[in-house]
Structure formats: structure tokens, C-alpha cells
Steps between C-alpha positions, in 0.01 A plus 500: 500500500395183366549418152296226307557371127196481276452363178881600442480877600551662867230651716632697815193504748497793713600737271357630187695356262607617131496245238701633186598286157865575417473863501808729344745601782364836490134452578518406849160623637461670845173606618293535826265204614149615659664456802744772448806274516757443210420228288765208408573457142619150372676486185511213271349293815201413205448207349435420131205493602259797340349813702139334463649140627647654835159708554297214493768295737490783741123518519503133540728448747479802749283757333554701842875523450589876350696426183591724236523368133737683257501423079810333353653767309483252206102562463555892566763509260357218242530739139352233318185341614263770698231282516668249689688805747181679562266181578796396727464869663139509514374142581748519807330841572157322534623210680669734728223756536200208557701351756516796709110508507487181591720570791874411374835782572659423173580773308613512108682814454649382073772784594556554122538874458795518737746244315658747267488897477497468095126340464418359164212193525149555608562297824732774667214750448226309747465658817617248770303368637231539282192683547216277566173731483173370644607294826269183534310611213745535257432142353833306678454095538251379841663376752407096421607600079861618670538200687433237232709705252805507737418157612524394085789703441730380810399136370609608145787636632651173720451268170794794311232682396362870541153644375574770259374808645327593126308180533382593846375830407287303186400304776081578656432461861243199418858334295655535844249360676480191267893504576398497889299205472753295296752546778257410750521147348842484502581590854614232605810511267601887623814553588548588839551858454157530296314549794130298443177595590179360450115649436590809365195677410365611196576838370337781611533733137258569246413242230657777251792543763531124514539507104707811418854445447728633785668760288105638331458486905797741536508653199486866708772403642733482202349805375581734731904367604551460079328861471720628791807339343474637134385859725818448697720412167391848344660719761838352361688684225494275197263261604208415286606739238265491192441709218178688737753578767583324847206235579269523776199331629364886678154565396341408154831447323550192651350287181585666171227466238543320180823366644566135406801269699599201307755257725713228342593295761797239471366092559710483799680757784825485298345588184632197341240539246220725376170332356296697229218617311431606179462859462114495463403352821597816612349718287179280574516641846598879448221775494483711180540790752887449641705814479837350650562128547815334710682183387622363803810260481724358770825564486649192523317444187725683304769405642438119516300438182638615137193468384311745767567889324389357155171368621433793738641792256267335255159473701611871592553570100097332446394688764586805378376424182133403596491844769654738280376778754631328811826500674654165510782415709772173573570547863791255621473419880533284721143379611551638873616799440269824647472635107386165372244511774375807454420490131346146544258671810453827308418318156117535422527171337775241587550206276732247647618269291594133584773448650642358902342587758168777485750773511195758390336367831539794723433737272184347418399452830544888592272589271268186648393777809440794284184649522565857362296518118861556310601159609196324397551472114834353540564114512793235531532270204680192546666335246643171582551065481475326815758199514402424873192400641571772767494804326232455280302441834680874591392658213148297534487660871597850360181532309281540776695871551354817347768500257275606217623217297750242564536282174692167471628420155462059571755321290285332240377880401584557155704773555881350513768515784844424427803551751732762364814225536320297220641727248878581624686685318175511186379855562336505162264194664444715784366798284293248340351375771398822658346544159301175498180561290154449730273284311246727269181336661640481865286815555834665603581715231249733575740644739745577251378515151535856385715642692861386340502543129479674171296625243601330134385566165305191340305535174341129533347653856401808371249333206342363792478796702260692257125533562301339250372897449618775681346596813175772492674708779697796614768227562465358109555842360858463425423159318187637330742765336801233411335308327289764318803691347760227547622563186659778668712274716742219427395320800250163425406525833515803757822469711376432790316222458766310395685456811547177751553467833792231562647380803819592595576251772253236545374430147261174629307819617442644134134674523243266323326710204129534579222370297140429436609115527717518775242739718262252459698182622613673787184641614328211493773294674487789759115505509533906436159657388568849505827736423424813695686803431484789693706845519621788264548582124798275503349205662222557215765494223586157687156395450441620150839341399350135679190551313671580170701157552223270596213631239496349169222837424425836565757798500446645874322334799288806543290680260645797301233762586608503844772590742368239764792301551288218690401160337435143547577281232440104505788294330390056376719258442368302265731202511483559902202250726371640856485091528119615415510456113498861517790777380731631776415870491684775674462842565741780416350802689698868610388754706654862524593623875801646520544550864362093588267724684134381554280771437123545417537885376419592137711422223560529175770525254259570216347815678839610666375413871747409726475320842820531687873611342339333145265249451431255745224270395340258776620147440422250779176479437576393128762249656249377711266412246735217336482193723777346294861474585664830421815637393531880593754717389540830618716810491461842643767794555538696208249745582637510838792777588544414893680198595254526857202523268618178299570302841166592620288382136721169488448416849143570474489318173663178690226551760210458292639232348497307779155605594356340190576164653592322197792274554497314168569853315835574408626852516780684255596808606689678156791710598535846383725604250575898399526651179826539290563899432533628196380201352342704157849413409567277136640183483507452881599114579525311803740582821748220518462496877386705811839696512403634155152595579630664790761683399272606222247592752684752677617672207206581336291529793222770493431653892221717349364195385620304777309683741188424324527139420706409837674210270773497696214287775441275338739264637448573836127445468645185364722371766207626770228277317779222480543490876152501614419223260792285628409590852177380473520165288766414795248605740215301354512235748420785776277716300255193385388362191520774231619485131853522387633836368809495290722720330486555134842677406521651203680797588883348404367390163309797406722801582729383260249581250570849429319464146192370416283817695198666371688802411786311261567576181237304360226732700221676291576896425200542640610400875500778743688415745875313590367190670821311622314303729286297311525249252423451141331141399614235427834603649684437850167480713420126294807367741325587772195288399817193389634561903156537626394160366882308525411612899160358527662150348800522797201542732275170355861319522525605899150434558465799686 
């Protein structure tokens, strides 16, 4: 046989010939060729050269020559940087694969899963060789694209060089064919075992083939040999244990709902360093709706950086505190691991935070070629600084995936990075940086305001909480009778009214108080016309407590002979200019439905007639009427007792929203909030935190009354109405041009208000009935008007 030396590795021509990279004496590989006849293994005849590097020489050289490429076990058994390992596995795959169509023997066979019988990173779970679905038409590089690309990286590769196989895959067939061109003028400096060629032709793919990245090309690809993997991993005893069993990618419990991911990757593969965020950018990015979130941290973290378990054990501390209903977890592994994997790819939402190397790549990318409607509402946020000019151009490139939403954090944002080695041995500084304090009018404490605090007694607030008179209303009863035999109390004001909400972790976020003053600036800086509210008896306590604020007259926005709980009521500002010489006027305007339902039946609350579960009274074509910006808030679900039945009216609800066509609107959806049992009870006070009101909860807990009211729902309607609104503001760029829906949470604020209900101490004898549900005004429903219009000023500061 005749042996010739190529570009520093051995070819033997007439046989097919295995090319392994310094393999462990036990994985010498023997298999059958097509032609029946044993194949030859060579260990450690392999260069330094990588898998991708020895493809393209083969192809180049002698593309007819059977060859047989095996993985150094270094990428199979690489624990610490997956992204690099599996691009290595699965750009050599395409190479590989593409030059077979185009007439080449070589085969790439990464040989991972048979290095060691103990299998622990993701890469020893691929099938090998890996399963390339589709043939020609599974998206691989045309024949011209292959050439230029091995043509660039062989000349990369003779100046000391190699083209990292991550940048290849970030790399579009059109980029290659730019590449192609540029060697074409440089052929005359090839080295003489770059073959050259001349007038290759243009490229015969699609203009969006030409322009899609290699890996959106393949995307299919990773899915299924990362699926089969993490399948494969979960026949193992002990593998991917989490607290909902053994993981597995079978059926519809591949993706677990209202699952979040969050990966801290090191600045470098020998997590030498960790850089960070303060705790908020995260909560910026986490749906109201998570039930169990995973910290992710690589191990070498802990081990390398003193610094590492006080930053993480405190982001998982915050965490905790702002999803008091979730399950938050520090996971410490290394990045490649199978379990590390698996809870990136099963995560709903993965937030990757910045760090070396888009280790939250892959995981991102598997959920790139989903199609099936649980994967749709989740997303990959990215988190990061680019130092080099070459990964921001990756992470540039990465935004043309269906990722959902791929955010880049650019360094002169004014949210702060530091590197954790700044502080040393300072863990105090660490704590307060995680705690750094988002500016009030950055428009980003709207994501956390209200949800991480207390309630605090403060006399000076509660003189301005009272209502110049007290409200003409089922909900003023209770302050009707105070102050009429308030000689019987002690009290100068009724209890509950003189309560604040304070912040317990991000004070820069303190609620501003509303007023007729302050409504007026910021609806005319806004250019709002209208505030529309629409839904139940609560959400018209929420309107009679804005009216009662912003009226300097009057004791009730309706009329007192009447039950009608409909009105429209025009607000001036008389120190306020259209830029006419005329008073900025608004409208303050409520209409009852208490389903969101449209619907033309009779109804009337004065006569007792009732159009669906309640009172539904038609709305759009009020809405309509108002050309003028509008704010609507609206609320539904305490009439409703199904959590199918609330899914359907809120989805409905966000349909006909978007069929009114009015993108300049801004939409509030109020969360729900039960009532507090037994809450006839004297001198009730505040809950000191969630624990309290849910310990409390259970114990006195009513199921007679349960089973009528369906409290208990409430915050499951919540977390459903929270998902489909963050679902579809990150779909908006697919969906079209429609209005903005946001969240308005008052639910951690408000069930800590126990006291303060219609039925309190302070009720008339005459009431009938326990009503634990609603509120008396003024009382805990004004702070709901304070977060409704701190919200609208975070929204005029993100010019949303």
C-alpha cells in the first residue's frame, strides 16, 4: 500500500481508513466497511488538527478516498464548555454528511458514547453517527458553499489558525459564498495542498437559504440527536433526577410549563471568573406565572471563586422572595453534564446570563424547531456584554432564529455588570450589588414594585388617605357608620385606611401616591383621553376609589337612585393646555361585565336581569366611541368557578382586543385576589408576609364556602392570564401591530390585607351578609389606584 503525508496527518489509499484523535486505550473501534471487510483503526495517527479541519482536507484532496473520522475524546469528554463540544460534533456532522451528496466517502462517526461505560456529559448520549433526517433536503451547505468554506478554513488553518466550528454554524450560505470569492482573489498565494479552482458558480439555494445561518438551516438536526440523547439519558438509574421524577423528552412532558432555567456561566472554560447582574434584571425577565425556577451554576464556580455561593445563594434567596409560590432551586453542575442539559432544554423560559461562550446555545436552539403549541410561549433571554467584535456578530446572527426573544443587555445599558473577582473576599459588596436599586423612572420597576414588602402603619399617610366625604355606596357603608358614631371608637381614622405599602427590597420602586395633580401631568404627557374600566364589582370598587381620588365634588360617580353601576364622567385640568388654549380633559368611564364577554342580551342590575353567570354589559361599542388614546383596565374571574371557563373568557377577552385595532391603547389586566375568611373578625391587622397569610389561610379555611366562591382559583386564573399576556407581547412582532397588554399585580399586596372588608367591625348592623371579598372605602383598594398609576408612569418612561 502506498502511504502519502498530508497536511501533517496519514492517508492510506486503498483502504478505508480510520482517523481517530488520541482515543483512551480502551475504545479501539472495530466495525464492518460496506464492503464487508474489517476496517483498520489508527490510534493517535491524528493531528492537532480538529475533526472539521481533516473533513475539509479529505474532501479537498481525494474526496473519493473512504476515510473514517473519529472525535478526540477531549470534545466528547469536554465537562465544561458544551457549546464548543457539540458545535465541534455537529458542524463536522454537516461537513461530513454534505460531502457525501456531493460525491465524497468520508465518513464522521464522533464515536463518543463508546469511550467510557459510566456516561455523564451530554456528548456520550448522541447517537454516532448522528441522525441526519431529510437527505438533500434537510438544509446541509451546496456543493459550491462546501467548497469555499473548506477552501477558507484549510487557508485559516496553514497560517496556525482553525475556524471555530461555533462560528461556522453562525455562519449563512451567502457569508460563505462572500468567503468563496475572497479566496478566489487570493489564489495565487494557496499553498500547494489548497487545491485551486476557478469559476465556481453561483449558488444554487434559496435567497432565504442563502441567508439563514447554517445551524437555523439544521436546527432539526440538533433537535432530534439532543432529544434522543436526554431520551437515552432517562433509561439510566439516577440520571436526570428531579423533584417530578426521572426526565424524559416522551410525549407532551418534554417542556414543563411555567418552568424557568437561569444559567450563570463562568467568563472563561476554567471558570476563572463569573460576571454578574443585579438581581432585577432577572426578575425583569421572569413571568408572574413560574411555579419552579433552576439556578444553574458551574461547578468550578464554587470551587474556583469564593465569591460564587454568596452571589448565587443570594439571587436564589431574591428569587424566592419575589415567587413565594414557586420552587426555586441552586443546581451545581458542570455545564456539560446530561442534567444541566436537560433542565436548560426542558425550561419553558431559559435566561442565560453573560458569561464565556453561549453555553445556553443548544438549548435554545432545540426549542428553535418546535412547532408543537406548548413550545410556542416559551423564549430564550440572553443576558450578556460582548468584549469581541465576534460574538456580538453571533449573538447578532442568532436573532434571525425563532427563539421567541433573544435579548442583548449592550454595555452602556444602565443596568451594571461587574466581574465577581472585583470584590474578593467583600461578600457584603456582593450582596449589595445583587441588590443594586433600578432607577424609579427607568420604567423597570413595574416588574417588581409590589411584590416584596410590607404593610406599615403611618398616621401622616392616613390624613391623606380620607375622602373629602365618605363615599354614597355599598362600599362607603362602613365609613358612613365610623364617622357617624365615632365616638364609639378610639380610632381617628378607621384602621384600615391607615396602612402603607413599603418596599422591602428595592425601595427606588416605592409606589407614587395618586392624585388629581399628578393624573393630570401624566396624562397629558402620555396623550391619554380616556381611563376605561371594565369587569366585576371589584374592578368597580377600583373605579369608584379612582373617582373618589381625582374629584374635588360629588360623593359617588353614579346617582343614588340607581343600582346601574355604569357611568362616564369627564375630569379638566385647569392648570393643564391641549397646546390649544384649551383644558386637558379626560374621561374616567367603567362598565360592568363580569365575564369580558360581549353580549347584546338584556341587562339590568336595577331590574334583577341577568345576561350570562351575572351581568355582562356590552362594552366595545362604548370603547369604540372614544377616538382618544385609552387606558383600559380590566378584570374578570370572580364570578367564574371553572379554571376552563376562565381560560376560555380571558382568551376571548385578548381576542377582541386585538380586533379593535387600536395600537396606541394600553391595556391593564388587574389580577385577582380572594377574600380573607372569617374576616368579621375585630382588630384584624396586616399579614407580615405570604407565609402568614397562608398559614392563616389553611386554618381557617371554609370548604362549604370554598366550594361556592372557588377562592382557592384565583391564582391560577392568575398565573393563566399572566402567561398568555407574556406570550403574546413576545409574539407581537408575529402577530402584527396590536396594543400592549400588561399585568397589573396586585394580588401580593392585597392578600395581606385581611382587614379593611365590607364585613369588618366597622360594618352597619344592618348588613346581611359576611362579605370577605370586598372592600370597604377608602381602604386597601386606593393602592391599587397608587400601583395602577406608579405603572402607567414606568410605561411613559419605556415609551412603550
Amino acid at each position: 500500500r502506498i502511504v502519502a503525508l498530508l497536511g501533517g496527518f496519514t492517508l492510506f489509499f486503498g483502504v478505508h481508513v480510520i482517523i481517530e484523535k488520541t482515543a483512551p486505550p480502551d475504545s479501539w473501534i472495530s466495525s464492518e466497511s460496506q464492503s464487508g471487510q474489517l476496517r483498520q483503526s489508527t490510534q493517535g495517527r491524528g493531528s492537532e488538527e480538529p475533526t472539521h479541519v481533516q473533513i475539509c482536507r479529505s474532501f479537498l484532496t481525494n474526496k473519493k478516498l473512504e476515510v473514517t473520522i473519529v472525535e478526540e475524546s477531549t470534545v466528547c469528554l469536554n465537562d465544561i464548555a458544551p457549546t464548543w463540544s457539540l458545535s465541534q460534533i455537529f458542524f463536522s456532522t454537516i461537513l461530513a454528511e454534505t460531502s457525501r451528496i456531493h460525491g465524497s466517502r468520508i465518513t464522521y462517526e464522533h464515536g463518543c458514547d463508546r469511550l467510557r461505560k459510566e456516561k455523564k456529559v451530554v456528548q456520550e448520549f448522541l447517537e454516532s453517527p448522528l441522525q441526519v433526517p431529510g437527505g438533500e433536503d434537510s438544509g446541509l451547505i451546496g456543493g459550491n458553499g462546501l467548497t469555499g468554506l473548506c477552501r477558507a478554513i484549510l487557508l485559516d488553518a496553514t497560517s496556525g489558525g482553525f475556524v471555530d466550528a461555533k462560528v461556522a454554524l453562525l455562519s449563512s450560505p451567502a457569508e460563505l459564498i462572500q468567503q468563496t470569492q475572497k479566496i478566489q482573489q487570493q489564489e495565487q498565494n494557496l499553498p500547494p495542498d489548497i487545491p485551486g479552482q476557478r469559476g465556481y458558480e453561483s449558488s444554487t439555494q434559496s435567497s432565504r437559504q442563502q441567508q439563514m445561518t447554517l445551524l437555523e438551516s439544521v436546527s432539526h438536526i440538533v433537535h432530534t440527536n439532543i432529544g434522543a440523547a436526554l431520551d437515552e439519558a432517562s433509561k439510566f438509574s439516577g440520571a436526570l433526577k428531579t423533584q417530578n421524577g426521572i426526565l424524559s423528552v416522551n410525549g407532551e412532558d418534554y417542556i414543563i410549563r411555567d418552568t424557568a432555567a437561569i444559567q450563570l456561566p463562568c467568563e472563561d472554560a476554567f471558570c476563572q471568573d463569573l460576571m454578574i447582574l443585579p438581581d432585577y434584571a432577572y426578575l425583569e425577565h421572569l413571568p408572574l406565572s413560574l411555579r419552579s425556577i433552576d439556578i444553574i451554576v458551574s461547578e468550578g464556580c464554587t470551587t474556583n471563586l469564593p465569591q460564587c455561593s454568596v452571589y448565587a445563594n443570594g439571587l436564589l434567596g431574591s428569587l424566592r422572595q419575589f415567587f413565594p409560590r414557586a420552587s426555586v432551586e441552586l443546581i451545581i453542575a458542570k455545564p456539560s453534564t446530561i442534567d444541566a442539559m436537560a433542565r436548560l432544554t426542558r425550561a419553558e423560559f431559559i435566561l442565560c446570563g453573560p458569561g464565556f461562550g453561549l453555553q445556553c446555545l443548544f438549548p435554545s436552539i432545540m426549542r428553535s424547531s418546535m412547532k408543537h403549541e406548548k413550545f410556542e410561549q416559551g423564549r430564550y433571554i440572553l443576558l450578556d456584554t460582548f468584549a469581541s467584535d465576534s460574538m456580538a456578530s453571533a449573538v447578532a446572527k442568532m436573532s434571525s432564529f425563532e427563539l421567541r426573544t433573544l435579548l442583548h443587555v449592550p454595555s452602556a445599558s444602565d443596568i451594571p455588570l461587574s466581574s465577581l473577582t472585583a470584590f474578593e473576599l467583600q461578600s457584603g459588596k456582593v450582596d449589595k450589588f445583587r441588590q443594586t436599586q433600578p432607577d424609579k423612572y427607568s420604567g423597570k420597576c413595574r416588574y417588581i414594585r409590589g411584590r416584596v414588602g410590607s404593610w406599615v402603619q403611618d398616621m401622616d399617610y392616613a390624613a391623606l388617605a380620607q375622602y373629602r366625604t365618605p363615599l354614597y355606596h355599598y362600599s362607603g357603608h362602613a365609613e358612613r357608620n365610623f364617622r357617624d358614631r365615632k365616638s364609639n371608637w378610639s380610632y381617628q381614622y378607621r384602621p384600615s385606611t391607615t396602612y402603607r405599602w413599603t418596599e422591602g427590597v428595592y425601595p427606588s420602586c416605592e409606589a407614587s401616591l395618586l392624585s388629581r395633580e399628578g393624573a393630570c401631568e401624566t396624562l397629558q404627557a402620555m396623550n391619554i383621553r380616556r381611563l376605561f374600566v371594565l369587569g366585576d364589582s371589584l374592578n368597580l370598587q377600583f373605579v369608584q376609589s379612582l373617582f373618589m381620588i381625582l374629584s374635588t365634588e360629588g360623593d359617588s360617580p353614579t346617582p343614588h337612585d340607581t343600582k346601574e353601576p355604569n357611568f362616564r364622567h369627564t375630569f379638566s385640568c385647569p392648570n393643564a393646555s391641549n397646546g390649544e388654549d384649551k383644558e386637558f380633559e379626560y374621561i374616567l368611564q367603567f362598565v360592568r361585565n363580569d365575564e369580558l364577554l360581549e353580549n347584546e342580551k338584556p341587562v339590568s342590575i336595577d331590574k334583577g336581569i341577568s345576561n350570562c353567570e351575572s351581568f355582562c354589559y356590552p362594552w366595545t361599542s362604548d370603547y369604540l366611541s372614544e377616538p382618544g388614546r385609552t387606558l383600559l383596565i380590566a378584570n374578570a374571574g370572580a364570578h367564574i368557578h371553572k379554571e376552563e371557563q376562565f381560560r376560555e373568557a380571558f382568551d376571548r377577552f385578548v381576542q377582541s382586543i386585538d380586533r379593535l385595532n387600536r395600537p396606541n391603547d394600553i391595556f391593564l389586566f388587574r389580577t385577582l385576589v380572594p377574600g380573607h375568611w372569617s374576616c368579621d373578625r375585630p382588630g384584624l391587622i396586616p399579614y407580615k408576609n405570604f407565609d402568614e397569610y397562608i398559614d392563616e389561610t389553611k386554618r381557617l379555611a371554609n370548604e362549604r364556602e370554598e366550594a361556592l366562591f372557588s377562592w382557592s382559583l384565583f391564582a391560577n386564573y392568575n398565573d393563566y392570564a399572566a402567561r398568555v399576556v407574556d406570550a403574546r407581547n413576545n409574539n407581537l412582532s408575529e402577530i402584527g401591530q396590536y396594543a400592549r397588554i400588561e399585568m397589573l399585580d396586585i394580588f401580593p399586596t392585597t392578600v395581606l390585607r385581611p382587614d379593611g372588608h365590607a364585613s369588618d367591625e366597622f360594618r352597619p348592623d344592618h348588613f346581611p351578609t359576611t362579605d370577605c371579598l370586598h372592600y370597604s372605602l377608602p381602604g386597601p383598594v386606593d393602592w391599587w389606584s397608587h400601583l395602577a398609576f406608579s405603572h402607567i408612569i414606568d410605561i411613559a418612561a419605556s415609551n412603550v
